[in-house]
Short mmCIF file of C-alpha atoms in Angstrom, two decimals:
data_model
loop_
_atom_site.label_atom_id
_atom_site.label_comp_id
_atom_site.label_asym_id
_atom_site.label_seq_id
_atom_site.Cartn_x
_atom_site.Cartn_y
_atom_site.Cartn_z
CA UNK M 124 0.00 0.00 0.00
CA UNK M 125 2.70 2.33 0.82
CA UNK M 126 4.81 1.99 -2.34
CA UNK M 127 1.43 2.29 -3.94
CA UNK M 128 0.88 5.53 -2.38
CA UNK M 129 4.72 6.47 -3.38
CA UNK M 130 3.71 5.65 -7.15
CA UNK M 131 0.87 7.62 -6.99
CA UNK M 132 2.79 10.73 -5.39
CA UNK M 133 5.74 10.44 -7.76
CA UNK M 134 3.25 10.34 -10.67
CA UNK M 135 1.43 13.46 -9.97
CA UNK M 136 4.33 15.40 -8.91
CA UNK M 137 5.60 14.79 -12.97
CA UNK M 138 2.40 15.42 -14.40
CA UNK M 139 2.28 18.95 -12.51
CA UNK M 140 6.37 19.70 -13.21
CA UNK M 141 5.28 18.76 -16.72
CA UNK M 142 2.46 20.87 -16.64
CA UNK M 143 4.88 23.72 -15.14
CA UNK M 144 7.23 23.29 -17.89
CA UNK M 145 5.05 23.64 -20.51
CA UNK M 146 3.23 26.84 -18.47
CA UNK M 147 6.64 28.42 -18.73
CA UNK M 148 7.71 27.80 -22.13
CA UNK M 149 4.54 29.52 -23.28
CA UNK M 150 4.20 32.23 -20.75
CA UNK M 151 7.99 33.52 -21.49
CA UNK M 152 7.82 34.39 -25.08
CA UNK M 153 4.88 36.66 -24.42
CA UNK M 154 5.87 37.76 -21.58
CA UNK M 155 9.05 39.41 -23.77
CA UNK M 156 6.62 40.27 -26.41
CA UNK M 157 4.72 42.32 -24.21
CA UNK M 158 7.74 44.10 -22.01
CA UNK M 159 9.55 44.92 -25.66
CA UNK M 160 6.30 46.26 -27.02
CA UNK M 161 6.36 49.05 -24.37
CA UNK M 162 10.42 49.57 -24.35
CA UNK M 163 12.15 52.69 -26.35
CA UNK M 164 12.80 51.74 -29.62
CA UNK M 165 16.51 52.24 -28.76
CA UNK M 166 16.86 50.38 -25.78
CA UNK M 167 15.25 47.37 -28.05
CA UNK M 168 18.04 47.53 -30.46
CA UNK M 169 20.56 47.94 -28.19
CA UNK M 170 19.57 44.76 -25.37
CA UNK M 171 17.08 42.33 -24.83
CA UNK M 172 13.63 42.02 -23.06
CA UNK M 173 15.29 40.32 -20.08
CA UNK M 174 17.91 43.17 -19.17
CA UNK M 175 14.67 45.80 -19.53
CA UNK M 176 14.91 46.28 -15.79
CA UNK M 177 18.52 47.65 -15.82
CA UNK M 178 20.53 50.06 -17.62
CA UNK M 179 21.05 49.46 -21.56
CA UNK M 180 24.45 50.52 -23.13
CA UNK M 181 24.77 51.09 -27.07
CA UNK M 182 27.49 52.61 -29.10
CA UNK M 183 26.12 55.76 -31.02
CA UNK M 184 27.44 58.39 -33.45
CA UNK M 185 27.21 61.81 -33.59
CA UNK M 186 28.87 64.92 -35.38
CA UNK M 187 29.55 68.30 -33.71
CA UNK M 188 28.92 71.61 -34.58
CA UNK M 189 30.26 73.59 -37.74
CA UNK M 190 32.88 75.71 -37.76
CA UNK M 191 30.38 78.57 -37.29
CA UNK M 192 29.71 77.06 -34.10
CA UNK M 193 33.21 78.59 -32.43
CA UNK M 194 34.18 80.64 -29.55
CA UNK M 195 37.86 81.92 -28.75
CA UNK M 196 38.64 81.30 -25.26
CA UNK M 197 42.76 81.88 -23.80
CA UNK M 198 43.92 82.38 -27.27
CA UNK M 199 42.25 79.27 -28.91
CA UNK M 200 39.30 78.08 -30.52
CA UNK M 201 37.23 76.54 -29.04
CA UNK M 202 33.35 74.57 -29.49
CA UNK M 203 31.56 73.86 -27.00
CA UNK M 204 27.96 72.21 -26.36
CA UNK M 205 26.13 68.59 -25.64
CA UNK M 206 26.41 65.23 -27.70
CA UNK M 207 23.05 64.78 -26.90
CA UNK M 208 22.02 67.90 -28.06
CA UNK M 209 19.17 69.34 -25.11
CA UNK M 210 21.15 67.22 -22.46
CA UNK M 211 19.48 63.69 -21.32
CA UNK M 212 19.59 61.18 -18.81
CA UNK M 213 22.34 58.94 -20.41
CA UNK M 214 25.81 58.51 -19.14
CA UNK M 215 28.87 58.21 -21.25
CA UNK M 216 31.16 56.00 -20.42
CA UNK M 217 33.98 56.07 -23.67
CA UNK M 218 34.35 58.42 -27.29
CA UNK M 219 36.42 57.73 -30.18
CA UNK M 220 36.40 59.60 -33.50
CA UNK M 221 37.05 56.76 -35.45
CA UNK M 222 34.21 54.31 -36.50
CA UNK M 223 36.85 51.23 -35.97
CA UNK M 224 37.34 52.70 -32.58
CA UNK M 225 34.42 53.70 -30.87
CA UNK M 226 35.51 53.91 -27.69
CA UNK M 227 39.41 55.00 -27.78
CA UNK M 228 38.56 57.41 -25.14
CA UNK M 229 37.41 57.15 -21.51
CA UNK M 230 35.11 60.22 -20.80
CA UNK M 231 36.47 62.88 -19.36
CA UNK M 232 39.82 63.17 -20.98
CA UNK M 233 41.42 64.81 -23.66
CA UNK M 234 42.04 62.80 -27.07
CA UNK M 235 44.47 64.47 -29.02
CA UNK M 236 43.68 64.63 -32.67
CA UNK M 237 46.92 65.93 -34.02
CA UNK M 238 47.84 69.41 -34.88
CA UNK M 239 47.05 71.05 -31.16
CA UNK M 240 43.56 70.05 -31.60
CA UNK M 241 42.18 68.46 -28.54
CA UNK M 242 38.71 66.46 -27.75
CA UNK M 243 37.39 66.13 -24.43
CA UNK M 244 33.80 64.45 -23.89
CA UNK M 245 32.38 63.82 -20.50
CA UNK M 246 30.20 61.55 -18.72
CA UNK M 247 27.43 63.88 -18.78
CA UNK M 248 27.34 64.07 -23.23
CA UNK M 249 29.43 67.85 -22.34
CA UNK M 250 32.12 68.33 -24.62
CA UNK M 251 34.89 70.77 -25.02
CA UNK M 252 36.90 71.17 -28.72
CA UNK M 253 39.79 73.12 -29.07
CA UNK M 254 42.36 74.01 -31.59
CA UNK M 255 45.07 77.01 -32.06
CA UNK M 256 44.10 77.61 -35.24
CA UNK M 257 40.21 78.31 -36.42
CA UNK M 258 38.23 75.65 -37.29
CA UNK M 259 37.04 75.38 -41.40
CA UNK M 260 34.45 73.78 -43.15
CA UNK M 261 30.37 73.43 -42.45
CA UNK M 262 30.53 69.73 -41.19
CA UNK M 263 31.57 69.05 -37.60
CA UNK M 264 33.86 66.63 -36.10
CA UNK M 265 32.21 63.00 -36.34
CA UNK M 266 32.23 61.42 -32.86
CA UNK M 267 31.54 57.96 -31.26
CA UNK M 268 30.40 57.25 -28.09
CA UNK M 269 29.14 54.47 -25.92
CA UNK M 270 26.63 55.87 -23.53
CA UNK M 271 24.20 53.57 -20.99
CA UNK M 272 20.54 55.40 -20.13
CA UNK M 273 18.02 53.80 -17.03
CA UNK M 274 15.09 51.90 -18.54
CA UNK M 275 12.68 53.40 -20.39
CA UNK M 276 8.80 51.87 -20.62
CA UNK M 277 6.53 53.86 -23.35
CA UNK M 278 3.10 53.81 -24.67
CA UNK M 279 4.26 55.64 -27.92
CA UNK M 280 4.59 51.90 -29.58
CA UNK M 281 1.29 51.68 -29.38
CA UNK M 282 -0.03 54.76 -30.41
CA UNK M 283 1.47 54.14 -33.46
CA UNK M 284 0.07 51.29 -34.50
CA UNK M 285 -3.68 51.64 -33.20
CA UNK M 286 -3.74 55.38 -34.40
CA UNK M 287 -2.08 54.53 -37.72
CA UNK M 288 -4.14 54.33 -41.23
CA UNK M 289 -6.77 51.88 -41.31
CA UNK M 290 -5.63 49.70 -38.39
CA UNK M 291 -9.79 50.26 -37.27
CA UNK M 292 -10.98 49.38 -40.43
CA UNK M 293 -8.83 46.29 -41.28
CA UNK M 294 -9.65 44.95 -37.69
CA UNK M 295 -13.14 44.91 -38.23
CA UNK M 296 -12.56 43.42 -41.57
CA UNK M 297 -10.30 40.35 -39.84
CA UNK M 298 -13.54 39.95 -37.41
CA UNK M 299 -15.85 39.66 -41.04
CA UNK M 300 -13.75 37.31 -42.25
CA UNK M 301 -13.02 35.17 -38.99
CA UNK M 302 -16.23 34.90 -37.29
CA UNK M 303 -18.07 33.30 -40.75
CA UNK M 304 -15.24 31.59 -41.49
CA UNK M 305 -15.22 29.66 -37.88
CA UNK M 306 -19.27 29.28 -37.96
CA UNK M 307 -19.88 27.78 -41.41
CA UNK M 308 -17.49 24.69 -41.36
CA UNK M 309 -18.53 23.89 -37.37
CA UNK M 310 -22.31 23.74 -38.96
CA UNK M 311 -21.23 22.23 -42.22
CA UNK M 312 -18.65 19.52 -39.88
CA UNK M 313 -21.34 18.87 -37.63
CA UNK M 314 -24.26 17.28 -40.13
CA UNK M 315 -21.69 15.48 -41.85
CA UNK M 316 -19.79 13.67 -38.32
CA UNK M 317 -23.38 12.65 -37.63
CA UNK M 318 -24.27 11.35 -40.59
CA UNK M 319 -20.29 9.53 -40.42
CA UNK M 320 -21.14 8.03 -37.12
CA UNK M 321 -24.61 7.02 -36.73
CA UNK M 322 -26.06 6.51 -40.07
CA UNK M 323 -25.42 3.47 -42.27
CA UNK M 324 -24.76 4.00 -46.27
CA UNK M 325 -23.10 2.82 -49.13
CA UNK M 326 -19.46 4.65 -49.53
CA UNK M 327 -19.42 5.20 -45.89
CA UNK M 328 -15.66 3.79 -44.81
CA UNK M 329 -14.32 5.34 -48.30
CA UNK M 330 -15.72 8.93 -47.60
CA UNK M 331 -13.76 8.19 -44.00
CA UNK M 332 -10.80 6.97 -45.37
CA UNK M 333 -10.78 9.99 -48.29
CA UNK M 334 -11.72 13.06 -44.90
CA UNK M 335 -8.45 11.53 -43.07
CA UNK M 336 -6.49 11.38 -45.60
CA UNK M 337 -7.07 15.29 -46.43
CA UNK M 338 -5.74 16.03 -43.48
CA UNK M 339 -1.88 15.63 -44.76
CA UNK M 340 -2.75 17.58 -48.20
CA UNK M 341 -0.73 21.05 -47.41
CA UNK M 342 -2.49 24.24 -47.86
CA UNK M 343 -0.09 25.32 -50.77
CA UNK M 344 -0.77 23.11 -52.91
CA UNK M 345 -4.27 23.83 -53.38
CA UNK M 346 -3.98 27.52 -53.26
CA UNK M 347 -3.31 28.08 -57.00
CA UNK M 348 -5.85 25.55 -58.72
CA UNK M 349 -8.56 26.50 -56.12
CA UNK M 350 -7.73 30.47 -56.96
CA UNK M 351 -8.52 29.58 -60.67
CA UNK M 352 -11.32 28.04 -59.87
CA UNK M 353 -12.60 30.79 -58.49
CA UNK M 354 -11.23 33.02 -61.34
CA UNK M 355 -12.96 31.31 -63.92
CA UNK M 356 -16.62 31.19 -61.75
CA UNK M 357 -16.09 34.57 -61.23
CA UNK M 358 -15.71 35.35 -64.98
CA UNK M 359 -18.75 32.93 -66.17
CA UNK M 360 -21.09 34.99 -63.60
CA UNK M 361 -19.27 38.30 -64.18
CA UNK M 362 -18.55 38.89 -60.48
CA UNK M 363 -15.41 39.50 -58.55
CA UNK M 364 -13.58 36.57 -57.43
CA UNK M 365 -12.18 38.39 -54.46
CA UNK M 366 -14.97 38.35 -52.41
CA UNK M 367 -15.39 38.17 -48.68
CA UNK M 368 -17.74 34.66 -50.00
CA UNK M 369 -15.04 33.49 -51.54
CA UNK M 370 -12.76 33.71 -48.66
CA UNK M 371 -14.86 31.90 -46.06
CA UNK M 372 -15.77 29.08 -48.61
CA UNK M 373 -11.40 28.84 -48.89
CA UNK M 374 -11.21 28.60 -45.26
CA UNK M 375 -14.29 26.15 -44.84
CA UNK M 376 -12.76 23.85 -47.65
CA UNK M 377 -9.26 23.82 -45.63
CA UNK M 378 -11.17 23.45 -42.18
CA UNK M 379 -13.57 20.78 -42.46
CA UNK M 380 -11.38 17.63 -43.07
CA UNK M 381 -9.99 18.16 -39.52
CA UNK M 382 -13.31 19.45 -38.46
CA UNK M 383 -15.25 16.38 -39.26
CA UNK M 384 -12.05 13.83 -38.03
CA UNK M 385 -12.41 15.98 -35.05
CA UNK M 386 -16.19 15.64 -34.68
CA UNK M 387 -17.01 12.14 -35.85
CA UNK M 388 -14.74 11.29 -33.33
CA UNK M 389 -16.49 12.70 -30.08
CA UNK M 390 -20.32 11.98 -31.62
CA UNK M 391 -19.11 8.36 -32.22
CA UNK M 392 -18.16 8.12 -28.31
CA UNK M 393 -21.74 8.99 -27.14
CA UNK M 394 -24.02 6.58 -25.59
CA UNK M 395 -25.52 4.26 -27.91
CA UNK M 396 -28.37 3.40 -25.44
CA UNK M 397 -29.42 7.61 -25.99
CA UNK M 398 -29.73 7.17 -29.63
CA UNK M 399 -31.72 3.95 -29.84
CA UNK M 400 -34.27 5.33 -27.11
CA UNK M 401 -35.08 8.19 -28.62
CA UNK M 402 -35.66 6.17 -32.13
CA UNK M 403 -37.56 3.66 -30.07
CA UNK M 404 -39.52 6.85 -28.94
CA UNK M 405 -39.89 8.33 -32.62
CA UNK M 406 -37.62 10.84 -33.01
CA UNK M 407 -35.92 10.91 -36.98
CA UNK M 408 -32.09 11.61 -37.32
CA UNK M 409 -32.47 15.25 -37.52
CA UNK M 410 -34.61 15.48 -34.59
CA UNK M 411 -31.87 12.95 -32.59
CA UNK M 412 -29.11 15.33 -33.84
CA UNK M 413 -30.27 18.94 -33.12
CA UNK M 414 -32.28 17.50 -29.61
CA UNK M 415 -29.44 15.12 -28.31
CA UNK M 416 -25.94 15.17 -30.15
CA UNK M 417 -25.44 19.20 -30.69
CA UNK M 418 -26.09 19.80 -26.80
CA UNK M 419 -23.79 16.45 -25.78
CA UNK M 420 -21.40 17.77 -28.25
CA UNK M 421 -20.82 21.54 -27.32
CA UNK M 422 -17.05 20.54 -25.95
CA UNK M 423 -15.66 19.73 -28.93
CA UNK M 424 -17.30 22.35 -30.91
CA UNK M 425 -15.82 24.76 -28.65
CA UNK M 426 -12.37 23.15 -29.04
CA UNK M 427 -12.97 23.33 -33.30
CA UNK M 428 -13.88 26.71 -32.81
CA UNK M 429 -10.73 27.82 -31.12
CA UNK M 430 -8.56 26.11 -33.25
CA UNK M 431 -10.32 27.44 -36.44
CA UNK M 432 -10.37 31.40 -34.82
CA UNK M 433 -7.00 30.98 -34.07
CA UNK M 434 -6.06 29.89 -37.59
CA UNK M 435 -8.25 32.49 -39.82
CA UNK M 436 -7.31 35.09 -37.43
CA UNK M 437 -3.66 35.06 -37.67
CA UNK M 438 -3.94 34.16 -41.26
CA UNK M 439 -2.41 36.03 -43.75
CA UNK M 440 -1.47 34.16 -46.82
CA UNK M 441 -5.06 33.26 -47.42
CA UNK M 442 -5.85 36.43 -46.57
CA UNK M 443 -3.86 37.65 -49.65
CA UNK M 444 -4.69 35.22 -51.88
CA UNK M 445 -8.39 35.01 -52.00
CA UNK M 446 -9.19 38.50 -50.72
CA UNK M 447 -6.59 41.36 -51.77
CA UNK M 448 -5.37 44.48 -50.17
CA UNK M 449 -8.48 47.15 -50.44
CA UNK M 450 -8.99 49.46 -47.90
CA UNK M 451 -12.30 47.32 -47.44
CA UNK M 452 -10.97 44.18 -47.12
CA UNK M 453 -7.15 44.08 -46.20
CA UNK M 454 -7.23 41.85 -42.98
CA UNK M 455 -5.69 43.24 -39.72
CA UNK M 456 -2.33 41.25 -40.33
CA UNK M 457 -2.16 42.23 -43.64
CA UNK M 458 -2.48 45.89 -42.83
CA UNK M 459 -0.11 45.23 -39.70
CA UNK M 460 2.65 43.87 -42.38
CA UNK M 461 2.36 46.48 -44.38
CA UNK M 462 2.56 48.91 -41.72
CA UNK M 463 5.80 47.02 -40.93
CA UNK M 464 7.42 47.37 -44.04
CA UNK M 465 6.72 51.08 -44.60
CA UNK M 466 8.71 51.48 -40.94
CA UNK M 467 11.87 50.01 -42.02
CA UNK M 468 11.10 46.42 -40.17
CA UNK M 469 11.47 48.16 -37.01
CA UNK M 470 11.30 46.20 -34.08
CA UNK M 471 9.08 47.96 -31.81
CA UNK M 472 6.20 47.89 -34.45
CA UNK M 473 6.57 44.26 -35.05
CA UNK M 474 6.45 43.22 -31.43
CA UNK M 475 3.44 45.78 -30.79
CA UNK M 476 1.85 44.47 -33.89
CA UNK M 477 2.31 40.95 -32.83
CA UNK M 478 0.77 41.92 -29.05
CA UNK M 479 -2.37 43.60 -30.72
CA UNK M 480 -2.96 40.84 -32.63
CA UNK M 481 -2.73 37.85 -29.67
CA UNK M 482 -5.58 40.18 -27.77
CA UNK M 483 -8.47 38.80 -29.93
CA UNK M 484 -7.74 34.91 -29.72
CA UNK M 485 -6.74 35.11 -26.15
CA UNK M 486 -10.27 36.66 -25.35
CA UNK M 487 -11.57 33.52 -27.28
CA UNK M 488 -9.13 31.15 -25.59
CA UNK M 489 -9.80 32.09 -22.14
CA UNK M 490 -13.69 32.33 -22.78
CA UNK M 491 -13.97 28.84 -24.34
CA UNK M 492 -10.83 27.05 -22.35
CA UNK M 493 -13.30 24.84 -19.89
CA UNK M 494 -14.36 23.19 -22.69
CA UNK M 495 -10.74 22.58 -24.68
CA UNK M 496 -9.61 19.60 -22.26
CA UNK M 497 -13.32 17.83 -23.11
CA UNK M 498 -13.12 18.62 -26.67
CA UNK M 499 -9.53 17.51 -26.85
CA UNK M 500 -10.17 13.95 -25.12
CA UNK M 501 -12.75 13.51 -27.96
CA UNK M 502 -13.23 9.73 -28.63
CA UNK M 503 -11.57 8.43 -26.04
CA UNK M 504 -14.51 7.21 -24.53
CA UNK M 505 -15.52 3.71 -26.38
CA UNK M 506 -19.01 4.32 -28.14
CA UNK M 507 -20.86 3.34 -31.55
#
């Protein structure tokens, strides 16, 4: 009995590190997601999420003032001012005025830069350049200097991205496109894992067999041949083929194989005694299904649902395949990309972009989550 009991302790202590260790693994990337989102745009370039907290040091480059610039003081030359232009917060520690040496310098002394001309940058950006001779020319003296400045947490990312050019418009467009797209194949699915499990016809274990065996056909490969499909239905009826109809019917088509594997295999689990008493009692097929297997089956329709929001949601290929980029119908990641690319690939817009765009699905997650565990143990119970 004891070493029973010492199984049966050792077990659940590795189910919950396991559970732990997968909590982790998922919580960290967003976690550094979200903290880099509201970081200075400097301070992402220069360290990572995890040293947010502390000080971040970064080599810049800077040029001073023009000769016009100039002061004499004690019978020299002299310019004077801030690296940093209005002042700051940063520190410097080193300055060079070479690009191969960066930080030749420690701040606060003089670097001598040949002919009696003499560079001294200090730890608060000040700087003091002197020569016997006046200073020529309209560009300054290029300097280098590695400088460290105390975290700094911002909103600005945000603002934007949200406040940026049709960010409102293509999010409403993703919700068009998503919510349709996730309804259709559930109700389409749903019939058709019925029919699969509890209703006897020729062709049955073939149409099984074919439904599985969709399941390993990648998406590419059916993107161009279904696009001309849609091309050439589009020209016999003289419509548009990039329509937001056309769009759900892609994603339906690439959702249902799993849908209906997923579904047959929970409504195939339920009681077989339930079914036969209510046929005993009357009831037809449809009657058994809408009355008995759609409220038995909500779990796993909840699961399919997540799975199928999460997919059209933070689909973009798709997205750009069967729908285009109008103002009226570019998706919210398609917009987001685009905003991306117009910014230079800047990092602070791509991990704000990325947080705005896990907001939606986690609302859906965390809404429908009691029922993913049920949905996901779908079949396991032995049934017709």
């Amino acid at each position: 009995m004891a070493a029973t009991r010492g199984k049966s302790f050792v077990g659940r202590f590795g189910v919950h590190l396991a559970v732990l260790v997968f909590v982790v693994i998922w919580t960290i990337p967003t976690l550094g997601i979200l903290v880099s989102s509201l970081r200075d745009k400097d301070q992402i370039i220069a360290s990572g999420w995890w040293n947010s907290f502390s000080s971040s040091s970064q080599t810049e480059a800077g040029r001073l003032p023009a000769a016009s610039a100039q002061t004499q003081k004690d019978g020299k030359y002299v310019i004077e001012g801030n690296v940093f232009g209005d002042g700051g917060k940063r520190a410097i520690s080193a300055f060079g005025t070479k690009a191969a040496a960066p930080t030749q310098y420690k701040a606060g002394t003089a670097a001598d830069l040949g002919d009696g001309v003499s560079l001294q940058v200090n730890a608060d950006g000040t700087f003091v350049l002197s020569s016997p001779k006046p200073f020529e020319g309209d560009r300054g003296q290029r300097v280098y200097y590695a400088s460290s400045a105390p975290p700094k947490f911002t909103t600005e990312n945000y603002e934007n991205v949200l406040l940026s050019q049709g960010i409102g418009r293509s999010f409403m467009n993703s919700l068009t496109v998503t919510i349709p797209a996730t309804v259709i194949p559930i109700l389409i699915a749903a019939f058709a894992a019925y029919a699969l499990a509890w209703m006897r016809f020729p062709g049955r274990a073939l149409l099984i067999a074919v439904i599985i065996g969709l399941l390993v056909v990648p998406l590419q490969m059916s993107l161009i041949p279904l696009l001309k499909l849609y091309n050439g239905v589009g020209t016999f009826f003289g419509v548009p083929s990039k329509t937001y109809l056309g769009i759900w019917l892609a994603h339906t088509g690439f959702g249902l194989p799993f849908a209906i594997y997923l579904l047959r295999s929970y409504i195939a689990g339920l009681p077989r005694e339930i079914m036969e008493s209510a046929r005993i009692d009357g009831a037809s097929d449809f009657e058994i299904f809408v009355k008995i297997v759609l409220p038995l089956s909500f779990p796993v329709l909840a699961s399919f649902a997540i799975f199928q929001f999460l997919w059209v949601w933070n689909d973009l290929l798709v997205a750009m395949v069967f729908l285009g980029t109008a103002p009226d119908q570019i998706v919210l990641t398609a917009q987001l990309n685009a905003l991306l690319g117009s910014r230079g690939g800047n990092w602070e817009i791509l991990t704000t972009s990325a947080f705005i765009t896990i907001i939606v699905p986690l609302i859906v997650f965390f809404s429908l989550q009691r029922y993913f565990v049920r949905g996901l143990l779908a079949g396991s119970v032995k049934g017709g």
